[in-house]
Short mmCIF file of C-alpha atoms in Angstrom, two decimals:
data_model
loop_
_atom_site.label_atom_id
_atom_site.label_comp_id
_atom_site.label_asym_id
_atom_site.label_seq_id
_atom_site.Cartn_x
_atom_site.Cartn_y
_atom_site.Cartn_z
CA MET A 25 -15.48 -13.61 5.89
CA ARG A 26 -17.69 -10.89 4.45
CA THR A 27 -16.29 -7.55 3.12
CA THR A 28 -17.52 -5.44 6.37
CA ASP A 29 -15.38 -8.11 8.48
CA ARG A 30 -12.30 -7.69 6.29
CA GLN A 31 -12.82 -3.72 6.66
CA ILE A 32 -13.15 -4.10 10.24
CA SER A 33 -9.86 -6.26 10.57
CA SER A 34 -7.71 -3.78 8.25
CA SER A 35 -8.78 -0.88 10.50
CA ALA A 36 -8.09 -2.90 13.66
CA MET A 37 -4.55 -3.63 12.32
CA PHE A 38 -4.01 -0.11 11.59
CA GLY A 39 -5.01 1.03 15.06
CA LEU A 40 -2.66 -1.85 16.73
CA LEU A 41 0.21 -0.56 14.69
CA LEU A 42 -0.44 3.14 15.82
CA SER A 43 -0.66 2.04 19.44
CA VAL A 44 2.80 0.68 19.18
CA VAL A 45 4.44 3.69 17.82
CA PRO A 46 7.12 5.40 20.15
CA THR A 47 5.45 8.23 22.00
CA GLN A 48 8.98 10.28 22.09
CA ALA A 49 9.13 10.66 18.17
CA ASP A 50 10.65 14.02 17.20
CA ALA A 51 8.24 14.92 14.43
CA SER A 52 5.37 13.59 12.42
CA GLU A 53 4.37 13.74 8.91
CA LEU A 54 1.13 12.85 7.06
CA SER A 55 1.26 12.09 3.45
CA ALA A 56 -1.80 11.30 1.03
CA GLY A 57 -1.62 11.08 -2.94
CA ILE A 58 -3.38 9.42 -5.67
CA SER A 59 -1.37 6.72 -7.93
CA PHE A 60 -1.70 5.18 -11.34
CA GLY A 61 0.01 2.17 -12.39
CA GLY A 62 -0.58 -1.64 -12.82
CA ILE A 63 -1.46 -4.78 -10.61
CA GLN A 64 -0.81 -8.16 -11.97
CA ALA A 65 -2.40 -11.48 -10.56
CA GLY A 66 -1.77 -14.17 -12.92
CA THR A 67 -0.96 -13.64 -16.29
CA VAL A 68 -2.71 -10.38 -17.07
CA THR A 69 -1.70 -6.71 -15.84
CA HIS A 70 -4.64 -4.42 -14.94
CA LEU A 71 -4.62 -0.65 -14.49
CA ALA A 72 -5.12 0.47 -10.98
CA VAL A 73 -5.83 3.82 -9.54
CA SER A 74 -4.62 3.72 -5.97
CA PRO A 75 -5.27 6.47 -3.43
CA HIS A 76 -2.92 6.28 -0.60
CA ALA A 77 -2.20 7.73 2.88
CA GLY A 78 0.55 7.65 5.55
CA ILE A 79 2.12 8.75 8.65
CA SER A 80 5.77 8.77 9.49
CA TRP A 81 7.32 9.27 12.81
CA ARG A 82 11.20 10.31 13.02
CA ILE A 83 12.41 7.99 15.70
CA ASN A 84 16.07 8.75 15.97
CA GLY A 85 17.58 11.40 13.61
CA ASN A 86 16.60 10.26 9.95
CA ILE A 87 15.27 7.05 10.97
CA LEU A 88 11.42 6.74 10.13
CA LEU A 89 8.78 4.47 11.43
CA ASN A 90 5.86 4.52 8.77
CA VAL A 91 2.21 3.08 8.49
CA HIS A 92 0.66 3.35 5.13
CA ASP A 93 -2.48 2.20 3.65
CA LEU A 94 -2.90 1.66 -0.26
CA LEU A 95 -6.31 1.13 -1.76
CA SER A 96 -5.97 0.05 -5.25
CA VAL A 97 -9.11 -0.17 -7.36
CA VAL A 98 -9.32 -1.83 -10.65
CA PRO A 99 -11.79 0.12 -12.86
CA PRO A 100 -14.51 -2.18 -14.42
CA ILE A 101 -13.31 -1.14 -17.99
CA GLN A 102 -10.90 -4.13 -18.28
CA ILE A 103 -10.98 -7.89 -19.00
CA GLY A 104 -12.32 -9.57 -15.78
CA GLY A 105 -14.18 -6.58 -14.49
CA ALA A 106 -13.69 -4.54 -11.38
CA GLY A 107 -11.40 -5.38 -8.43
CA VAL A 108 -10.31 -3.96 -5.08
CA TYR A 109 -6.90 -4.54 -3.47
CA ASN A 110 -6.16 -2.83 0.00
CA SER A 111 -2.78 -2.87 1.47
CA THR A 112 -1.86 -1.83 5.10
CA ILE A 113 1.92 -1.38 5.81
CA ALA A 114 4.33 -1.07 8.65
CA ALA A 115 7.79 0.11 7.40
CA LEU A 116 11.09 1.29 8.72
CA GLY A 117 12.55 3.94 6.40
CA TYR A 118 15.34 6.69 5.89
CA GLY A 119 14.00 10.36 5.47
CA TRP A 120 15.85 13.44 4.40
CA LYS A 121 14.84 17.03 3.57
CA ASN A 122 13.40 16.39 0.35
CA GLY A 123 12.29 12.75 0.39
CA ASP A 124 12.10 9.30 2.05
CA PHE A 125 12.33 5.61 1.62
CA SER A 126 10.75 2.87 3.41
CA ALA A 127 10.35 -0.79 3.26
CA GLY A 128 8.38 -3.26 5.26
CA PRO A 129 5.58 -6.19 5.50
CA SER A 130 2.45 -5.85 4.39
CA VAL A 131 -1.13 -7.36 4.80
CA ALA A 132 -3.54 -7.08 1.91
CA ILE A 133 -7.19 -7.86 1.52
CA TYR A 134 -8.41 -8.24 -2.04
CA PHE A 135 -11.17 -9.11 -4.37
CA MET A 136 -9.24 -9.11 -7.99
CA PRO A 137 -9.97 -10.16 -11.50
CA ALA A 138 -7.05 -12.60 -12.28
CA CYS A 139 -6.09 -14.93 -15.34
CA GLY A 140 -4.38 -17.94 -15.49
CA SER A 141 -3.15 -19.70 -18.94
CA THR A 142 -6.69 -20.87 -19.54
CA LEU A 143 -9.19 -19.40 -17.38
CA CYS A 144 -10.08 -16.20 -16.04
CA GLY A 145 -12.24 -15.33 -12.88
CA HIS A 146 -12.06 -13.40 -9.45
CA VAL A 147 -9.87 -14.46 -6.29
CA ALA A 148 -10.71 -13.24 -3.20
CA GLY A 149 -8.92 -13.33 0.20
CA MET A 150 -6.17 -12.00 2.45
CA ALA A 151 -2.44 -12.00 1.77
CA VAL A 152 0.99 -11.24 3.33
CA GLY A 153 3.80 -9.63 1.37
CA ALA A 154 6.46 -6.86 1.21
CA HIS A 155 6.31 -3.38 0.40
CA ALA A 156 8.92 -0.66 -0.77
CA GLN A 157 7.89 3.34 -1.34
CA THR A 158 9.81 6.41 -2.11
CA ASN A 159 8.78 9.81 -2.08
CA ALA A 160 10.64 12.84 -3.67
CA TYR A 161 9.46 16.02 -2.95
CA VAL A 162 10.13 18.39 -5.74
CA ALA A 163 8.08 21.72 -4.93
CA GLY A 164 7.72 22.10 -0.93
CA PRO A 165 5.06 19.62 0.07
CA LEU A 166 4.47 18.55 -3.55
CA GLY A 167 6.07 15.22 -4.77
CA VAL A 168 6.08 12.09 -6.44
CA SER A 169 5.31 8.76 -4.81
CA VAL A 170 6.55 5.31 -6.21
CA SER A 171 5.52 2.22 -4.31
CA ALA A 172 5.62 -1.49 -5.17
CA ASN A 173 4.01 -4.57 -3.52
CA VAL A 174 4.52 -8.15 -3.77
CA ASP A 175 2.15 -10.34 -1.97
CA TRP A 176 1.81 -13.97 -1.51
CA ILE A 177 -1.45 -15.29 -2.23
CA GLY A 178 -2.07 -18.77 -0.66
CA GLY A 179 -4.40 -21.51 -1.57
CA SER A 180 -5.04 -23.42 -4.47
CA SER A 181 -6.59 -21.80 -7.67
CA LEU A 182 -6.96 -22.65 -11.19
CA VAL A 183 -7.20 -18.93 -12.02
CA LEU A 184 -4.16 -17.80 -10.06
CA PRO A 185 -1.56 -20.53 -10.55
CA GLY A 186 1.39 -18.39 -9.51
CA TYR A 187 0.18 -17.31 -5.91
CA VAL A 188 1.71 -14.09 -6.42
CA SER A 189 0.49 -10.61 -6.78
CA VAL A 190 2.59 -7.48 -7.95
CA LEU A 191 1.36 -3.92 -7.77
CA VAL A 192 3.50 -0.97 -8.90
CA VAL A 193 2.16 2.49 -9.01
CA VAL A 194 3.17 6.04 -9.31
CA GLY A 195 1.61 9.27 -8.82
CA PRO A 196 1.64 12.75 -6.91
CA VAL A 197 1.82 13.11 -3.05
CA LEU A 198 1.39 15.86 -0.78
CA ARG A 199 3.10 15.79 2.84
CA TRP A 200 2.04 17.89 6.17
CA SER A 201 4.54 18.06 8.77
CA ILE A 202 3.34 17.98 12.50
CA ARG A 203 5.49 19.31 15.19
#
């Protein structure tokens, strides 16, 4: 599968998730930000720069339905070189005036540097996993976002013997309410 096919698949998944959103939601919120943190695939942790965006619908009181997209870029200044990791997430959550928390399944497409105990290289493919995110808004629409993904990478690889990728990022977030 080429990179273009992967991007189309990710976009199609995002569109499908948007089509199943309840139409009687009370309000919607858009959020976007950029986070910094680490991604570990194998034995080495890499710095990740992660722009992210999401939309939330209040479906019943404080209960939220969220759709997030988190694109993590590993800069080429590290061992193993550059990489990219894109996660699309559908989650249920709970929201309050100054924040929200959500958790749910994720689908990731990746091309990442990874190191095993004796060998380093790149791994590429698609993975399913779990995602949790919390946003705390400290100055009106401006807040802090903490996001964590754990993805199970299948197949056999000498470079990635653990079959798990972990991403944790923290950074500013901005939200807009739509009524």
